[in-house]
PDB file of C-alpha atoms in Angstrom:
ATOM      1  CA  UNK D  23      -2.148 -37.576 -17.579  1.00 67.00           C
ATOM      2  CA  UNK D  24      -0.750 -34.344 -19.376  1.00 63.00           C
ATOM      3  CA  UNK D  25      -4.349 -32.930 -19.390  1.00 64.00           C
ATOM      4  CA  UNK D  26      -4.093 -33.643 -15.369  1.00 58.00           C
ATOM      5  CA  UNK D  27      -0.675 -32.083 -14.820  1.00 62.00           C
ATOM      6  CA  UNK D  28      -1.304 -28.885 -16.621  1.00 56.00           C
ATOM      7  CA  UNK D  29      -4.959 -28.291 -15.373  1.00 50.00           C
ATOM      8  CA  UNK D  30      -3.088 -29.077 -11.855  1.00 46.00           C
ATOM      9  CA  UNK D  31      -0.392 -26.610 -12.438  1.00 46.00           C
ATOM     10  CA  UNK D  32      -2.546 -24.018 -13.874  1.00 45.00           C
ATOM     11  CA  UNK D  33      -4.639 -24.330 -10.741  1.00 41.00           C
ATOM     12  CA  UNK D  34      -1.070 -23.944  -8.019  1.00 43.00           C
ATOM     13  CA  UNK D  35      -0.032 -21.077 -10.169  1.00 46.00           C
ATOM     14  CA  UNK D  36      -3.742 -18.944 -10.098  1.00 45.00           C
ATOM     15  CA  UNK D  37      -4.250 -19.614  -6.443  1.00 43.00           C
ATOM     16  CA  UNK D  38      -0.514 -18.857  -5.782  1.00 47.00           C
ATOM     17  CA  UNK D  39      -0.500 -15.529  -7.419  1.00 47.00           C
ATOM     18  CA  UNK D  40      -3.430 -13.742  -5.052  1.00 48.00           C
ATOM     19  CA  UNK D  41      -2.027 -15.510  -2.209  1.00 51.00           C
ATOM     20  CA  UNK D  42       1.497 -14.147  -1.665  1.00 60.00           C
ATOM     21  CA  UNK D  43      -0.194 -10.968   0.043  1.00 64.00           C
ATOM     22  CA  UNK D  44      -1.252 -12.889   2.781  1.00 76.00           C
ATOM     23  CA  UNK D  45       1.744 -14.123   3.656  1.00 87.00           C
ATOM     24  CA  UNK D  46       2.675 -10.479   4.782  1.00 92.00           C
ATOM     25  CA  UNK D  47       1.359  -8.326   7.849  1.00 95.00           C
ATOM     26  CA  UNK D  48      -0.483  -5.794   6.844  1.00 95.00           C
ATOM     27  CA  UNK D  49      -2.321  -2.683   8.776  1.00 96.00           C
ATOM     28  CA  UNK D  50      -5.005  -3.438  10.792  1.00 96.00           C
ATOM     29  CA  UNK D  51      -7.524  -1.082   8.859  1.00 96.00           C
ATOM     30  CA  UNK D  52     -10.879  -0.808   9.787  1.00 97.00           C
ATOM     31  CA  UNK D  53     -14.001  -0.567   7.149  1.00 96.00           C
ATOM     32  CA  UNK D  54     -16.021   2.394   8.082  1.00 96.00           C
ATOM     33  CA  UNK D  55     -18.152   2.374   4.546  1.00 96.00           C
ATOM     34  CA  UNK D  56     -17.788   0.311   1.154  1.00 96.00           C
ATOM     35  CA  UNK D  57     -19.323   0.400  -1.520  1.00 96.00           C
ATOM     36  CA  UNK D  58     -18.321  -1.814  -4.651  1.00 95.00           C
ATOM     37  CA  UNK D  59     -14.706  -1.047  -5.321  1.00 95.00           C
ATOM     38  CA  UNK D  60     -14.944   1.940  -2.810  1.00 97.00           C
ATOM     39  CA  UNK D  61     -14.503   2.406   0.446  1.00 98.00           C
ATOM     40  CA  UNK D  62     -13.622   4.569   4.040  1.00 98.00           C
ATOM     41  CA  UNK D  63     -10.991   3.180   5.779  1.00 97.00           C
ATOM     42  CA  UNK D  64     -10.083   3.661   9.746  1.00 97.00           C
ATOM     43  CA  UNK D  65      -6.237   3.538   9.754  1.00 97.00           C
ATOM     44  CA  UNK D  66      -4.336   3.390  12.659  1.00 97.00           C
ATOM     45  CA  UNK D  67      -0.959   4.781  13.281  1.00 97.00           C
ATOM     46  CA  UNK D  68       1.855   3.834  10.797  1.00 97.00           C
ATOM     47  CA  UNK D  69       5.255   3.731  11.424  1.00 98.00           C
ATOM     48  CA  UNK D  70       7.034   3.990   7.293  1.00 98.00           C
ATOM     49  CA  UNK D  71      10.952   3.709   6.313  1.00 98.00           C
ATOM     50  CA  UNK D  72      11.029   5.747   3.021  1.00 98.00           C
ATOM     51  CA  UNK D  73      13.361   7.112   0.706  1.00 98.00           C
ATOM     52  CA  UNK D  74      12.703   9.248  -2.518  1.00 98.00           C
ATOM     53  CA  UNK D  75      11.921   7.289  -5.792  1.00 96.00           C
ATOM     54  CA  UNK D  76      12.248  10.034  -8.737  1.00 92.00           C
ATOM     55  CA  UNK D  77      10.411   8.338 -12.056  1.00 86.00           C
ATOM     56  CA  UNK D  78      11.684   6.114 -13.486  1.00 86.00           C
ATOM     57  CA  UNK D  79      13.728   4.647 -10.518  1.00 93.00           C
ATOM     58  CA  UNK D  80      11.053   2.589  -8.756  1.00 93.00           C
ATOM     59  CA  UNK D  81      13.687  -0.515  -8.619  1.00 94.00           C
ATOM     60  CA  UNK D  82      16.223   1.361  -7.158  1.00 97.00           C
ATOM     61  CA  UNK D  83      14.226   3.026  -4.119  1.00 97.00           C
ATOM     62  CA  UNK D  84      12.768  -0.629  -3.445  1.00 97.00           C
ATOM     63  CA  UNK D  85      15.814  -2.009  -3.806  1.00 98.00           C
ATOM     64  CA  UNK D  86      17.325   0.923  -1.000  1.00 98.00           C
ATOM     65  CA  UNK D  87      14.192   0.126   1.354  1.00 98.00           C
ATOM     66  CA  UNK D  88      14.671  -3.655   1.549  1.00 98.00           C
ATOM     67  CA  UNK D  89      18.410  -3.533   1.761  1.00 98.00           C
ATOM     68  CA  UNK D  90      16.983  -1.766   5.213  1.00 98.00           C
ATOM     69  CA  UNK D  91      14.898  -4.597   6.327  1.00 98.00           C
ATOM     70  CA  UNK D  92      17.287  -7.232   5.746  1.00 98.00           C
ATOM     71  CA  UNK D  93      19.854  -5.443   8.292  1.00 98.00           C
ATOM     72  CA  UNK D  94      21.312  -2.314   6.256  1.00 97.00           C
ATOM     73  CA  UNK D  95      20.328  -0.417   9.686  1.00 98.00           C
ATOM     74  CA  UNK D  96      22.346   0.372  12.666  1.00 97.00           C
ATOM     75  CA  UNK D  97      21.290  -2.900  14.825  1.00 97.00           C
ATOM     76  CA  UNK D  98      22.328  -4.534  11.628  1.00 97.00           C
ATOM     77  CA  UNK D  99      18.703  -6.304  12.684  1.00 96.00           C
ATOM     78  CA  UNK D 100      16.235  -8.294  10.350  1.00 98.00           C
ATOM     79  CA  UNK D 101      12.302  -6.900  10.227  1.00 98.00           C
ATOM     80  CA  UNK D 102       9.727  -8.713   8.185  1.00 97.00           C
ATOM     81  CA  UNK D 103       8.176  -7.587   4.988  1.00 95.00           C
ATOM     82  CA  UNK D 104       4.954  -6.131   5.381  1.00 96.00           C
ATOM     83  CA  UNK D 105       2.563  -4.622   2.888  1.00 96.00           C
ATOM     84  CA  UNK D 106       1.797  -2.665   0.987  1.00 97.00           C
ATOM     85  CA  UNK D 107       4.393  -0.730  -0.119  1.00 97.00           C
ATOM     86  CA  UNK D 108       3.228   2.873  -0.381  1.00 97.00           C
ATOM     87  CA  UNK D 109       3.972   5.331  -3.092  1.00 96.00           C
ATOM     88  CA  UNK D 110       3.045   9.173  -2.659  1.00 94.00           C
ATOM     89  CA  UNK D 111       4.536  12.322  -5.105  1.00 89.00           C
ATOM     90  CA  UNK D 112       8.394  11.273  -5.349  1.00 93.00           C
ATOM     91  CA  UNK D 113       8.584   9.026  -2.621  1.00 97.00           C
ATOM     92  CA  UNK D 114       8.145   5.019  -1.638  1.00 98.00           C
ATOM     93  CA  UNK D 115       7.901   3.742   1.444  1.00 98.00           C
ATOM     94  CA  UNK D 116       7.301   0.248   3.913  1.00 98.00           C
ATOM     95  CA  UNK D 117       4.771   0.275   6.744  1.00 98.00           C
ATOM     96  CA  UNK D 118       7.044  -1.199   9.334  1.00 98.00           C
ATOM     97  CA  UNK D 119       5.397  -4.081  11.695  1.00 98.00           C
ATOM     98  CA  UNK D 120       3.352  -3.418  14.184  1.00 96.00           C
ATOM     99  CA  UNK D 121       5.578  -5.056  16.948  1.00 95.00           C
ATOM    100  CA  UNK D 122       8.382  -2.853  16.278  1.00 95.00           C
ATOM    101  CA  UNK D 123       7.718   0.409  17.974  1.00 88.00           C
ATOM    102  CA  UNK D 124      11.718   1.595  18.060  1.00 94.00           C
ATOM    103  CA  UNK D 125      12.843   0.949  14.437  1.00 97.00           C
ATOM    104  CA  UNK D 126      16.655   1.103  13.952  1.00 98.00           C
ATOM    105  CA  UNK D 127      18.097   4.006  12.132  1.00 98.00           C
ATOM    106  CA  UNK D 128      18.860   2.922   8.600  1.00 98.00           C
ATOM    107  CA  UNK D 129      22.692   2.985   7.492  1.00 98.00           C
ATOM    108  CA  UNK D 130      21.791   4.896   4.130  1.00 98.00           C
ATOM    109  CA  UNK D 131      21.254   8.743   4.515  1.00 97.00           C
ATOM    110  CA  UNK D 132      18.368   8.531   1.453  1.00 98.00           C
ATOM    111  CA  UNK D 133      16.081   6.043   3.966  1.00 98.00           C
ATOM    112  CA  UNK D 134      13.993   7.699   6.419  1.00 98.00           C
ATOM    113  CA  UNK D 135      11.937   6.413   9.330  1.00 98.00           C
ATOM    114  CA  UNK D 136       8.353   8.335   9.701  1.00 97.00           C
ATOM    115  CA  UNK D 137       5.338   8.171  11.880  1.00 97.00           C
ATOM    116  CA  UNK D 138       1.980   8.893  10.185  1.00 96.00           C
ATOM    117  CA  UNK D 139      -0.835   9.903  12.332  1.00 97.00           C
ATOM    118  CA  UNK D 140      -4.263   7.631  12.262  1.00 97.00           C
ATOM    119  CA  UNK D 141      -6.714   8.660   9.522  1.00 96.00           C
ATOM    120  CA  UNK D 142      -9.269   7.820   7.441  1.00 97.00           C
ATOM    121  CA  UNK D 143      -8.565   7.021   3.942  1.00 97.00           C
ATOM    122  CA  UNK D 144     -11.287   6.843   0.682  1.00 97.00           C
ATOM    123  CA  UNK D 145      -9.874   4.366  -1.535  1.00 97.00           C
ATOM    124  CA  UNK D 146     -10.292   2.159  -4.837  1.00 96.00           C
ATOM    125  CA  UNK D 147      -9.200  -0.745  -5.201  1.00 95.00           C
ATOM    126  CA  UNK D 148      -8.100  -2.418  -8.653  1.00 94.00           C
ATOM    127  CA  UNK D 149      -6.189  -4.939 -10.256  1.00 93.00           C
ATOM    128  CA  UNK D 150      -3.740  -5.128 -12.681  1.00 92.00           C
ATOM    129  CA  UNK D 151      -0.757  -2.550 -13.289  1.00 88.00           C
ATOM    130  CA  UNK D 152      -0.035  -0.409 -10.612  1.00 87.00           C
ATOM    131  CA  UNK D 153       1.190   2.402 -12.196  1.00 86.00           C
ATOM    132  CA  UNK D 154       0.633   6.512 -10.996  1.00 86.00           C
ATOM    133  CA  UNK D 155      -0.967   6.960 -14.540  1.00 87.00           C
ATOM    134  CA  UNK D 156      -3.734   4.046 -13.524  1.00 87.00           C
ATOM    135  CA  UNK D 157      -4.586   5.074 -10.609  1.00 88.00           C
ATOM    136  CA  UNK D 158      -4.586   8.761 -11.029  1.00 87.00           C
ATOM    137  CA  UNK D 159      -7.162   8.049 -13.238  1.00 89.00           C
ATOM    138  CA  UNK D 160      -9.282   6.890 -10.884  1.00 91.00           C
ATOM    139  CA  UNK D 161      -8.729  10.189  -8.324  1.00 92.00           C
ATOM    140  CA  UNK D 162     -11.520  12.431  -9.453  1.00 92.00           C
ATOM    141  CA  UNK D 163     -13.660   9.721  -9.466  1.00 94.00           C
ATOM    142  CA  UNK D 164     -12.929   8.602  -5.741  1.00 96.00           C
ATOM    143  CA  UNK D 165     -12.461  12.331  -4.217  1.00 94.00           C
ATOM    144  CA  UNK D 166     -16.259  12.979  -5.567  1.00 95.00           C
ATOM    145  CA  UNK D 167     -17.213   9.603  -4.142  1.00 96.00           C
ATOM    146  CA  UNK D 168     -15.947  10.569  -1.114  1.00 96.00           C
ATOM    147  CA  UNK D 169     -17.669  14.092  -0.853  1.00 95.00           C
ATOM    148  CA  UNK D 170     -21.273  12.259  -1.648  1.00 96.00           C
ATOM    149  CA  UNK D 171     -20.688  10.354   1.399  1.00 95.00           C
ATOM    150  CA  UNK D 172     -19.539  13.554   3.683  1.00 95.00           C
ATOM    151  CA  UNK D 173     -15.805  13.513   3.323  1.00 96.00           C
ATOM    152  CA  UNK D 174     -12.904  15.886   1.809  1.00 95.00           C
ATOM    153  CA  UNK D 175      -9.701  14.797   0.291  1.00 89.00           C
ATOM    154  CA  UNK D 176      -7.055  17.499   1.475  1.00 84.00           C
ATOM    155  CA  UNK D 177      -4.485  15.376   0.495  1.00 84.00           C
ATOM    156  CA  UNK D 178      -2.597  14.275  -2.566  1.00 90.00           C
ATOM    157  CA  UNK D 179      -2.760  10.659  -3.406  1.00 95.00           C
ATOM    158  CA  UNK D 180      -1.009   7.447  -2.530  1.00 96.00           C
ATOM    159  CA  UNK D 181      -0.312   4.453  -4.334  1.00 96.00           C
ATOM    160  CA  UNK D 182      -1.075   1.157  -2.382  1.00 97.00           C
ATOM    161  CA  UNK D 183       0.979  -1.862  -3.860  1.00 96.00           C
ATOM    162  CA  UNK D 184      -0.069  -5.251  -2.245  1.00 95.00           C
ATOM    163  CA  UNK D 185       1.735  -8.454  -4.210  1.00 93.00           C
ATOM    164  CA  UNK D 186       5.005  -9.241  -5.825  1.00 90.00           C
ATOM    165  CA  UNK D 187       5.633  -8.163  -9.557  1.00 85.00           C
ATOM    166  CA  UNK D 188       5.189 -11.705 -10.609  1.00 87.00           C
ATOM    167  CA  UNK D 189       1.539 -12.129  -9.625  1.00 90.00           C
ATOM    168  CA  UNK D 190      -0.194 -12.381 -12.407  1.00 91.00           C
ATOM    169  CA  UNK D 191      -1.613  -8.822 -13.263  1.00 91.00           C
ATOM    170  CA  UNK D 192      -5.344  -9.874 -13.302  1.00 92.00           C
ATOM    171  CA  UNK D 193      -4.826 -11.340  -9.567  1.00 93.00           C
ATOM    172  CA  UNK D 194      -2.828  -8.242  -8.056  1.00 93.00           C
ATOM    173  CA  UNK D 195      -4.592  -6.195  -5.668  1.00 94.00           C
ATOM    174  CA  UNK D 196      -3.109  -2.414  -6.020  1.00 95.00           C
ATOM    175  CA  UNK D 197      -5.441   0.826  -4.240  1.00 96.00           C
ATOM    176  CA  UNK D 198      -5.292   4.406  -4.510  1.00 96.00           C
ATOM    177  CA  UNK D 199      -5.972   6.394  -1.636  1.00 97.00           C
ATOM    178  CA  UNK D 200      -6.683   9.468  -0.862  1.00 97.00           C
ATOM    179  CA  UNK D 201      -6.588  10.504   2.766  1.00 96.00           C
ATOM    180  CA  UNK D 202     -10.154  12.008   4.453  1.00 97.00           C
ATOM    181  CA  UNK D 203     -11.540  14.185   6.912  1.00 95.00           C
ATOM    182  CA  UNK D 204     -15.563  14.810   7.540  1.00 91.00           C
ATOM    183  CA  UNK D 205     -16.718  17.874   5.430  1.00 82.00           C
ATOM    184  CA  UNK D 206     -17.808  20.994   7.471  1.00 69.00           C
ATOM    185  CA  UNK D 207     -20.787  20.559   6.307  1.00 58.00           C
ATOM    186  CA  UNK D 208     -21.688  17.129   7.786  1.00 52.00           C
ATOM    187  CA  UNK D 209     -20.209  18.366  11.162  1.00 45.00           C
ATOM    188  CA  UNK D 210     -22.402  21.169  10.947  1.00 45.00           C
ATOM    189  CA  UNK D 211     -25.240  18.903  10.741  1.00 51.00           C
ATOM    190  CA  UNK D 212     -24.232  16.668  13.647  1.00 49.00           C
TER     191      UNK D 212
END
């Protein structure tokens, strides 16, 4: 019976930890090529709260943006959690939900609400620990991906976190991405 309740509990916790993320609204992106970890993503209009996260002080920016989403904001109002939760240079952000098109201004002059454009994005996706070392590592490698399939990366890099810090590392699903245009040189062609 021990054997039963451990290989049972064992099973909750695995399927629980790549599971939270879906519990969350997330962008509706759309895949315009993959290929194994890689892949071109269509992403529509965003609307972020963000607020600057020097290193080292990743708890205290989160901590600033969901203070905001549970009603530090002017309408003192309640919006769901969404992710992922974005990370680019010094800065973290929250895609706000869809449905909320007028966000309330936030109470704390460090959060910021910002509108980002639709674009596509390269990106590789990995588990375990999402840390700007990690995935930076994986940046050359995606940018020259990227160009073999007809697309420049402009743009510095973002950090895509998708689960809580408790999933289990192996099960967390973290991406960097790099934002795209077509190159010249496959417009030319067109």
């Amino acid at each position: 019976v021990l054997r039963q309740i451990t290989l049972f509990s064992l099973c909750v916790l695995v399927s629980g930890c790549g599971l939270s993320r879906n519990l969350y609204e997330s962008p509706n992106t759309r895949r315009v090529l993959t290929e194994g970890s890689q892949a071109i993503l269509a992403v529509p209009e965003l609307v972020l709260v963000e607020t600057p996260c020097p290193e080292g002080e990743r708890n205290d920016a989160f901590r600033r943006l969901f203070d905001y989403i549970q009603g530090k904001n002017e309408a003192d109002y309640k919006i769901d959690m969404t992710v992922p939760v974005l990370m680019r240079g010094n800065r973290m952000a929250f895609v706000l939900p869809r449905a909320l098109t007028q966000p309330p201004s936030p109470k704390d002059e460090q959060v910021t609400i910002r509108r980002v454009p639709a674009r596509w994005v390269a990106v590789h996706r990995f588990s375990g620990s999402s840390s700007w070392s990690r995935a930076l590592r994986q940046q050359e490698g995606l940018a020259n991906w990227a160009e073999k399939h007809g697309y420049e990366s402009p743009a510095s890099p973002t950090l895509a976190v998708y689960d809580p810090p408790w999933t289990l590392p192996i099960f967390r699903r973290n991406e960097l991405q790099i934002r795209v245009v077509r190159s010249s040189t496959q417009l030319a062609e067109k």
